[in-house]
mmCIF file of C-alpha atoms and ligand atoms in Angstrom:
data_model
loop_
_atom_site.group_PDB
_atom_site.id
_atom_site.type_symbol
_atom_site.label_atom_id
_atom_site.label_comp_id
_atom_site.label_asym_id
_atom_site.label_seq_id
_atom_site.Cartn_x
_atom_site.Cartn_y
_atom_site.Cartn_z
ATOM 1 C CA MET L 1 104.016 91.546 116.143
ATOM 2 C CA ARG L 2 103.171 93.206 112.847
ATOM 3 C CA GLN L 3 102.188 96.865 113.078
ATOM 4 C CA PRO L 4 98.656 97.334 111.715
ATOM 5 C CA LEU L 5 98.295 99.366 108.530
ATOM 6 C CA ILE L 6 95.002 101.057 107.747
ATOM 7 C CA ALA L 7 95.032 102.426 104.202
ATOM 8 C CA GLY L 8 92.237 104.392 102.574
ATOM 9 C CA ASN L 9 91.457 103.827 98.902
ATOM 10 C CA TRP L 10 89.556 106.886 97.786
ATOM 11 C CA LYS L 11 89.106 105.480 94.263
ATOM 12 C CA MET L 12 87.857 108.100 91.753
ATOM 13 C CA ASN L 13 85.991 110.179 94.302
ATOM 14 C CA GLY L 14 86.140 113.721 95.534
ATOM 15 C CA SER L 15 86.978 117.223 94.445
ATOM 16 C CA LYS L 16 89.816 119.560 95.326
ATOM 17 C CA SER L 17 87.836 120.989 98.208
ATOM 18 C CA SER L 18 86.521 117.661 99.553
ATOM 19 C CA ALA L 19 90.023 116.152 99.278
ATOM 20 C CA GLU L 20 91.416 119.056 101.255
ATOM 21 C CA ALA L 21 88.779 118.686 103.973
ATOM 22 C CA LEU L 22 89.286 114.908 104.159
ATOM 23 C CA LEU L 23 93.072 115.149 104.338
ATOM 24 C CA ASN L 24 92.841 117.806 107.056
ATOM 25 C CA GLY L 25 90.314 115.724 108.966
ATOM 26 C CA VAL L 26 92.479 112.598 108.869
ATOM 27 C CA VAL L 27 95.565 114.525 109.967
ATOM 28 C CA ALA L 28 93.675 116.240 112.793
ATOM 29 C CA GLY L 29 92.238 112.986 114.105
ATOM 30 C CA SER L 30 95.243 110.735 113.775
ATOM 31 C CA GLY L 31 97.699 112.670 115.939
ATOM 32 C CA GLY L 32 97.242 110.344 118.911
ATOM 33 C CA LEU L 33 97.801 107.122 116.984
ATOM 34 C CA SER L 34 101.205 105.613 117.644
ATOM 35 C CA LYS L 35 100.770 101.878 117.069
ATOM 36 C CA THR L 36 98.828 101.932 113.830
ATOM 37 C CA GLU L 37 100.187 103.136 110.536
ATOM 38 C CA VAL L 38 97.709 105.217 108.548
ATOM 39 C CA ALA L 39 97.810 105.888 104.807
ATOM 40 C CA VAL L 40 95.534 107.476 102.232
ATOM 41 C CA CYS L 41 95.693 106.470 98.569
ATOM 42 C CA VAL L 42 94.331 109.472 96.728
ATOM 43 C CA PRO L 43 93.577 110.125 93.038
ATOM 44 C CA PHE L 44 96.603 111.389 91.072
ATOM 45 C CA PRO L 45 95.449 115.031 90.817
ATOM 46 C CA TYR L 46 95.339 115.299 94.621
ATOM 47 C CA LEU L 47 98.826 113.970 95.271
ATOM 48 C CA HIS L 48 100.336 117.419 95.502
ATOM 49 C CA LEU L 49 97.652 118.490 97.942
ATOM 50 C CA GLY L 50 98.294 115.310 99.920
ATOM 51 C CA GLU L 51 102.011 115.936 99.981
ATOM 52 C CA GLN L 52 101.436 119.438 101.341
ATOM 53 C CA LEU L 53 98.707 118.660 103.861
ATOM 54 C CA LEU L 54 100.213 115.442 105.248
ATOM 55 C CA ALA L 55 103.658 117.020 105.711
ATOM 56 C CA GLY L 56 104.644 116.930 109.365
ATOM 57 C CA SER L 57 102.000 114.303 110.184
ATOM 58 C CA SER L 58 102.464 110.553 110.462
ATOM 59 C CA VAL L 59 99.822 109.860 107.790
ATOM 60 C CA ARG L 60 101.416 108.335 104.694
ATOM 61 C CA LEU L 61 100.497 109.214 101.160
ATOM 62 C CA GLY L 62 99.696 106.597 98.538
ATOM 63 C CA ALA L 63 98.468 106.282 94.959
ATOM 64 C CA GLN L 64 96.083 103.780 93.384
ATOM 65 C CA ASN L 65 98.010 102.743 90.284
ATOM 66 C CA LEU L 66 101.224 103.264 88.333
ATOM 67 C CA CYS L 67 102.563 102.508 84.886
ATOM 68 C CA THR L 68 104.202 99.207 83.966
ATOM 69 C CA GLU L 69 107.064 101.236 82.450
ATOM 70 C CA SER L 70 109.515 103.536 84.157
ATOM 71 C CA GLY L 71 109.142 106.499 81.799
ATOM 72 C CA GLY L 72 108.918 107.711 78.224
ATOM 73 C CA ALA L 73 106.274 107.768 75.498
ATOM 74 C CA PHE L 74 103.291 106.350 77.390
ATOM 75 C CA THR L 75 100.638 109.019 77.046
ATOM 76 C CA GLY L 76 98.348 109.316 80.017
ATOM 77 C CA GLU L 77 100.425 107.134 82.320
ATOM 78 C CA VAL L 78 102.107 107.970 85.630
ATOM 79 C CA SER L 79 105.424 106.438 86.679
ATOM 80 C CA GLY L 80 106.555 105.144 90.031
ATOM 81 C CA SER L 81 109.275 107.782 90.247
ATOM 82 C CA MET L 82 106.645 110.511 89.734
ATOM 83 C CA LEU L 83 104.663 109.112 92.658
ATOM 84 C CA ALA L 84 107.793 108.999 94.803
ATOM 85 C CA ASP L 85 108.513 112.590 93.759
ATOM 86 C CA PHE L 86 105.219 113.616 95.373
ATOM 87 C CA GLY L 87 106.091 111.872 98.610
ATOM 88 C CA CYS L 88 104.114 108.666 98.090
ATOM 89 C CA ARG L 89 104.999 105.713 100.283
ATOM 90 C CA TYR L 90 102.384 103.272 98.991
ATOM 91 C CA VAL L 91 100.785 102.340 95.700
ATOM 92 C CA ILE L 92 97.898 99.919 95.209
ATOM 93 C CA CYS L 93 98.579 97.294 92.517
ATOM 94 C CA GLY L 94 96.160 94.857 90.942
ATOM 95 C CA HIS L 95 92.961 96.096 92.560
ATOM 96 C CA SER L 96 90.016 93.982 91.356
ATOM 97 C CA GLU L 97 88.507 97.021 89.633
ATOM 98 C CA ARG L 98 91.676 97.371 87.573
ATOM 99 C CA ARG L 99 91.745 93.641 86.841
ATOM 100 C CA GLU L 100 88.108 93.748 85.730
ATOM 101 C CA TYR L 101 87.840 97.075 83.872
ATOM 102 C CA TYR L 102 91.407 97.607 82.633
ATOM 103 C CA GLY L 103 92.528 94.072 81.880
ATOM 104 C CA GLU L 104 95.282 93.891 84.465
ATOM 105 C CA ASN L 105 96.725 90.438 84.905
ATOM 106 C CA GLU L 106 99.604 88.787 86.717
ATOM 107 C CA ALA L 107 102.086 89.821 84.008
ATOM 108 C CA SER L 108 101.236 93.518 84.110
ATOM 109 C CA ILE L 109 100.777 93.514 87.881
ATOM 110 C CA ALA L 110 104.235 91.952 88.325
ATOM 111 C CA GLN L 111 105.716 94.719 86.163
ATOM 112 C CA LYS L 112 103.960 97.340 88.266
ATOM 113 C CA LEU L 113 105.242 95.773 91.479
ATOM 114 C CA THR L 114 108.779 95.913 90.124
ATOM 115 C CA ARG L 115 108.419 99.533 88.965
ATOM 116 C CA ALA L 116 107.016 100.451 92.375
ATOM 117 C CA THR L 117 109.794 98.884 94.421
ATOM 118 C CA GLU L 118 112.454 100.264 92.049
ATOM 119 C CA SER L 119 111.041 103.710 92.807
ATOM 120 C CA GLY L 120 111.187 103.192 96.560
ATOM 121 C CA LEU L 121 107.421 102.682 96.905
ATOM 122 C CA THR L 122 105.752 99.907 98.855
ATOM 123 C CA PRO L 123 103.102 98.221 96.708
ATOM 124 C CA ILE L 124 99.860 96.943 98.167
ATOM 125 C CA LEU L 125 99.090 93.879 96.035
ATOM 126 C CA CYS L 126 95.360 93.107 95.935
ATOM 127 C CA VAL L 127 94.083 89.568 95.506
ATOM 128 C CA GLY L 128 90.617 88.106 95.890
ATOM 129 C CA GLU L 129 87.973 85.848 94.421
ATOM 130 C CA THR L 130 84.575 86.607 92.914
ATOM 131 C CA LEU L 131 81.378 85.230 94.435
ATOM 132 C CA GLN L 132 81.032 82.804 91.546
ATOM 133 C CA GLN L 133 84.550 81.486 92.152
ATOM 134 C CA ARG L 134 83.912 81.143 95.888
ATOM 135 C CA GLU L 135 80.645 79.293 95.316
ATOM 136 C CA ALA L 136 82.332 76.990 92.821
ATOM 137 C CA GLY L 137 84.912 76.082 95.480
ATOM 138 C CA GLU L 138 87.666 77.775 93.477
ATOM 139 C CA MET L 139 88.677 80.351 96.037
ATOM 140 C CA GLU L 140 92.014 78.808 96.979
ATOM 141 C CA PRO L 141 93.145 78.040 93.405
ATOM 142 C CA VAL L 142 92.196 81.578 92.335
ATOM 143 C CA ILE L 143 94.154 83.220 95.153
ATOM 144 C CA ALA L 144 97.045 80.814 94.612
ATOM 145 C CA ALA L 145 97.198 81.706 90.912
ATOM 146 C CA GLN L 146 97.142 85.433 91.716
ATOM 147 C CA ILE L 147 100.045 85.040 94.122
ATOM 148 C CA ASP L 148 102.051 82.413 92.239
ATOM 149 C CA GLY L 149 101.728 84.318 88.953
ATOM 150 C CA VAL L 150 103.488 87.256 90.576
ATOM 151 C CA VAL L 151 106.024 85.232 92.592
ATOM 152 C CA GLU L 152 107.126 83.397 89.434
ATOM 153 C CA ARG L 153 107.890 86.706 87.769
ATOM 154 C CA ILE L 154 109.456 88.803 90.537
ATOM 155 C CA GLY L 155 110.702 86.201 93.027
ATOM 156 C CA ILE L 156 109.660 85.564 96.607
ATOM 157 C CA GLU L 157 112.345 87.891 98.034
ATOM 158 C CA ALA L 158 110.448 90.870 96.567
ATOM 159 C CA PHE L 159 107.655 90.113 99.044
ATOM 160 C CA ALA L 160 109.861 91.489 101.810
ATOM 161 C CA GLY L 161 108.868 94.920 100.436
ATOM 162 C CA ILE L 162 105.231 94.271 99.535
ATOM 163 C CA GLU L 163 101.948 94.365 101.443
ATOM 164 C CA ILE L 164 99.107 92.098 100.373
ATOM 165 C CA ALA L 165 95.423 93.022 100.585
ATOM 166 C CA TYR L 166 92.891 90.209 100.507
ATOM 167 C CA GLU L 167 89.787 91.727 98.981
ATOM 168 C CA PRO L 168 86.970 89.310 98.188
ATOM 169 C CA VAL L 169 85.416 90.906 95.104
ATOM 170 C CA TRP L 170 81.915 90.118 96.378
ATOM 171 C CA ALA L 171 82.559 92.241 99.477
ATOM 172 C CA ILE L 172 83.919 95.354 97.750
ATOM 173 C CA GLY L 173 81.498 98.244 97.899
ATOM 174 C CA THR L 174 78.580 95.872 98.452
ATOM 175 C CA GLY L 175 78.123 96.186 102.199
ATOM 176 C CA LYS L 176 78.689 92.408 102.434
ATOM 177 C CA THR L 177 81.739 91.782 104.573
ATOM 178 C CA ALA L 178 83.519 88.479 104.882
ATOM 179 C CA THR L 179 82.976 87.157 108.390
ATOM 180 C CA PRO L 180 86.086 87.364 110.562
ATOM 181 C CA GLU L 181 86.380 83.561 110.278
ATOM 182 C CA GLN L 182 86.075 83.595 106.482
ATOM 183 C CA ALA L 183 88.652 86.369 106.185
ATOM 184 C CA GLN L 184 91.037 84.762 108.680
ATOM 185 C CA ALA L 185 90.906 81.466 106.783
ATOM 186 C CA VAL L 186 91.989 83.129 103.538
ATOM 187 C CA HIS L 187 94.637 85.273 105.246
ATOM 188 C CA ALA L 188 96.101 82.149 106.840
ATOM 189 C CA TYR L 189 96.029 80.431 103.451
ATOM 190 C CA ILE L 190 97.904 83.350 101.841
ATOM 191 C CA ARG L 191 100.496 83.451 104.614
ATOM 192 C CA GLY L 192 100.932 79.693 104.359
ATOM 193 C CA ARG L 193 101.481 79.896 100.617
ATOM 194 C CA ILE L 194 104.214 82.505 101.094
ATOM 195 C CA ALA L 195 105.654 80.571 104.073
ATOM 196 C CA ALA L 196 106.093 77.504 101.903
ATOM 197 C CA LEU L 197 108.589 79.582 99.916
ATOM 198 C CA ASN L 198 110.096 81.764 102.643
ATOM 199 C CA GLY L 199 109.062 81.478 106.293
ATOM 200 C CA SER L 200 110.656 84.662 107.526
ATOM 201 C CA ILE L 201 109.107 86.812 104.786
ATOM 202 C CA ALA L 202 105.714 85.223 105.517
ATOM 203 C CA GLU L 203 106.026 85.973 109.216
ATOM 204 C CA LYS L 204 106.689 89.672 108.599
ATOM 205 C CA LEU L 205 104.260 90.071 105.689
ATOM 206 C CA ARG L 206 101.312 92.345 106.389
ATOM 207 C CA ILE L 207 98.068 91.028 104.929
ATOM 208 C CA LEU L 208 95.300 93.617 104.967
ATOM 209 C CA TYR L 209 91.607 92.833 104.643
ATOM 210 C CA GLY L 210 89.496 94.897 102.261
ATOM 211 C CA GLY L 211 85.796 94.674 101.509
ATOM 212 C CA SER L 212 83.188 96.827 103.252
ATOM 213 C CA MET L 213 85.280 97.267 106.389
ATOM 214 C CA LYS L 214 83.488 99.827 108.535
ATOM 215 C CA PRO L 215 83.696 101.165 112.105
ATOM 216 C CA GLY L 216 81.111 98.564 113.156
ATOM 217 C CA ASN L 217 82.994 95.486 111.925
ATOM 218 C CA ALA L 218 86.638 96.622 111.978
ATOM 219 C CA ALA L 219 87.525 95.497 115.496
ATOM 220 C CA GLU L 220 86.459 91.879 115.031
ATOM 221 C CA LEU L 221 88.177 91.619 111.658
ATOM 222 C CA LEU L 222 91.376 93.246 112.904
ATOM 223 C CA ALA L 223 91.402 90.958 115.952
ATOM 224 C CA GLN L 224 92.086 87.925 113.734
ATOM 225 C CA PRO L 225 95.673 86.689 114.021
ATOM 226 C CA ASP L 226 96.489 86.922 110.311
ATOM 227 C CA ILE L 227 94.653 90.183 109.585
ATOM 228 C CA ASP L 228 97.216 92.958 109.840
ATOM 229 C CA GLY L 229 95.162 95.942 108.813
ATOM 230 C CA GLY L 230 92.606 97.112 106.311
ATOM 231 C CA LEU L 231 92.284 98.543 102.844
ATOM 232 C CA ILE L 232 89.270 100.781 103.182
ATOM 233 C CA GLY L 233 87.206 102.019 100.233
ATOM 234 C CA GLY L 234 83.846 103.653 100.962
ATOM 235 C CA ALA L 235 84.478 104.267 104.658
ATOM 236 C CA SER L 236 87.721 106.121 103.897
ATOM 237 C CA LEU L 237 85.694 108.938 102.334
ATOM 238 C CA SER L 238 84.495 109.981 105.790
ATOM 239 C CA ALA L 239 87.255 111.163 108.122
ATOM 240 C CA ASP L 240 85.205 110.074 111.151
ATOM 241 C CA ASP L 241 84.579 106.551 109.844
ATOM 242 C CA PHE L 242 88.133 106.117 108.641
ATOM 243 C CA LEU L 243 89.560 107.332 111.949
ATOM 244 C CA ALA L 244 87.227 105.028 113.888
ATOM 245 C CA ILE L 245 88.707 102.082 111.948
ATOM 246 C CA CYS L 246 92.234 103.378 112.657
ATOM 247 C CA LEU L 247 91.334 103.585 116.340
ATOM 248 C CA ALA L 248 90.121 99.975 116.297
ATOM 249 C CA GLY L 249 93.550 99.004 114.947
ATOM 250 C CA GLU L 250 95.263 101.085 117.587
ATOM 251 C CA GLN L 251 93.298 99.509 120.454
ATOM 252 C CA LEU L 252 94.048 95.995 119.260
ATOM 253 C CA ALA L 253 97.720 96.778 118.799
ATOM 254 C CA ALA L 254 97.924 98.171 122.339
HETATM 255 C C1 PEP K 1 88.386 98.617 98.024
HETATM 256 O O1 PEP K 1 87.889 98.792 96.917
HETATM 257 O O2 PEP K 1 89.625 98.571 98.149
HETATM 258 C C2 PEP K 1 87.471 98.446 99.148
HETATM 259 C C3 PEP K 1 87.871 97.759 100.177
HETATM 260 O O3 PEP K 1 86.245 99.044 99.027
HETATM 261 P P1 PEP K 1 85.048 99.038 100.124
HETATM 262 O O4 PEP K 1 85.674 99.274 101.466
HETATM 263 O O5 PEP K 1 84.174 100.178 99.708
HETATM 264 O O6 PEP K 1 84.397 97.720 100.031
#
């Protein structure tokens, strides 16, 4: 049985005071959760606040990106070791917004995954197809290329220390969620692709669903056999909504 992971992706939202309130709210409401792992991936400037306010709680801290390099003259970048220094456990890699707006591709994402694991972080590798790709029947080849392009570069063994998030691009921030059946089919496809290379890594691999997961749809998504948690964007900006999703994970894990 894989322990569910519910991770919030705050994206570029919030202020110092709203981040403080949200972190305090998540800590206050997550005390009773024992079967579900909870994480919040906050913007870089709030990492220190996160480190302070999550201390002593079971809520893990995460970041949303890191540099492809380990250090040096890379103005404006943040290294994996810096994230680890602030107590991060997780870092999101290859989110579709970064692929689309910042030109990330399998080569740079593979470098980021390596930098993350070298720094003791657990990367959350995002994959997913656009609506156009889905409608053209290209969903499986697209996901396969996103996974294979990374596996070829870092090796399948690295997936023992990686989480995957399946995030259909058409469901991110749109209010359109994949149906539990649609999501399960892709999760099973991803697990099968990894299993073809290493069955035991595939069995332990957590595959999170992301794309308009909300309190109202979380339970049926999380009930699917290959959905091991959620990467939550919009709903993670409300402590109540985020905690309701965590509770759905907890009840299913019970
Ligand atoms: C995300 O961007 O990781 C995400 C899942 O966003 P939302 O929940 O808002 O669709």
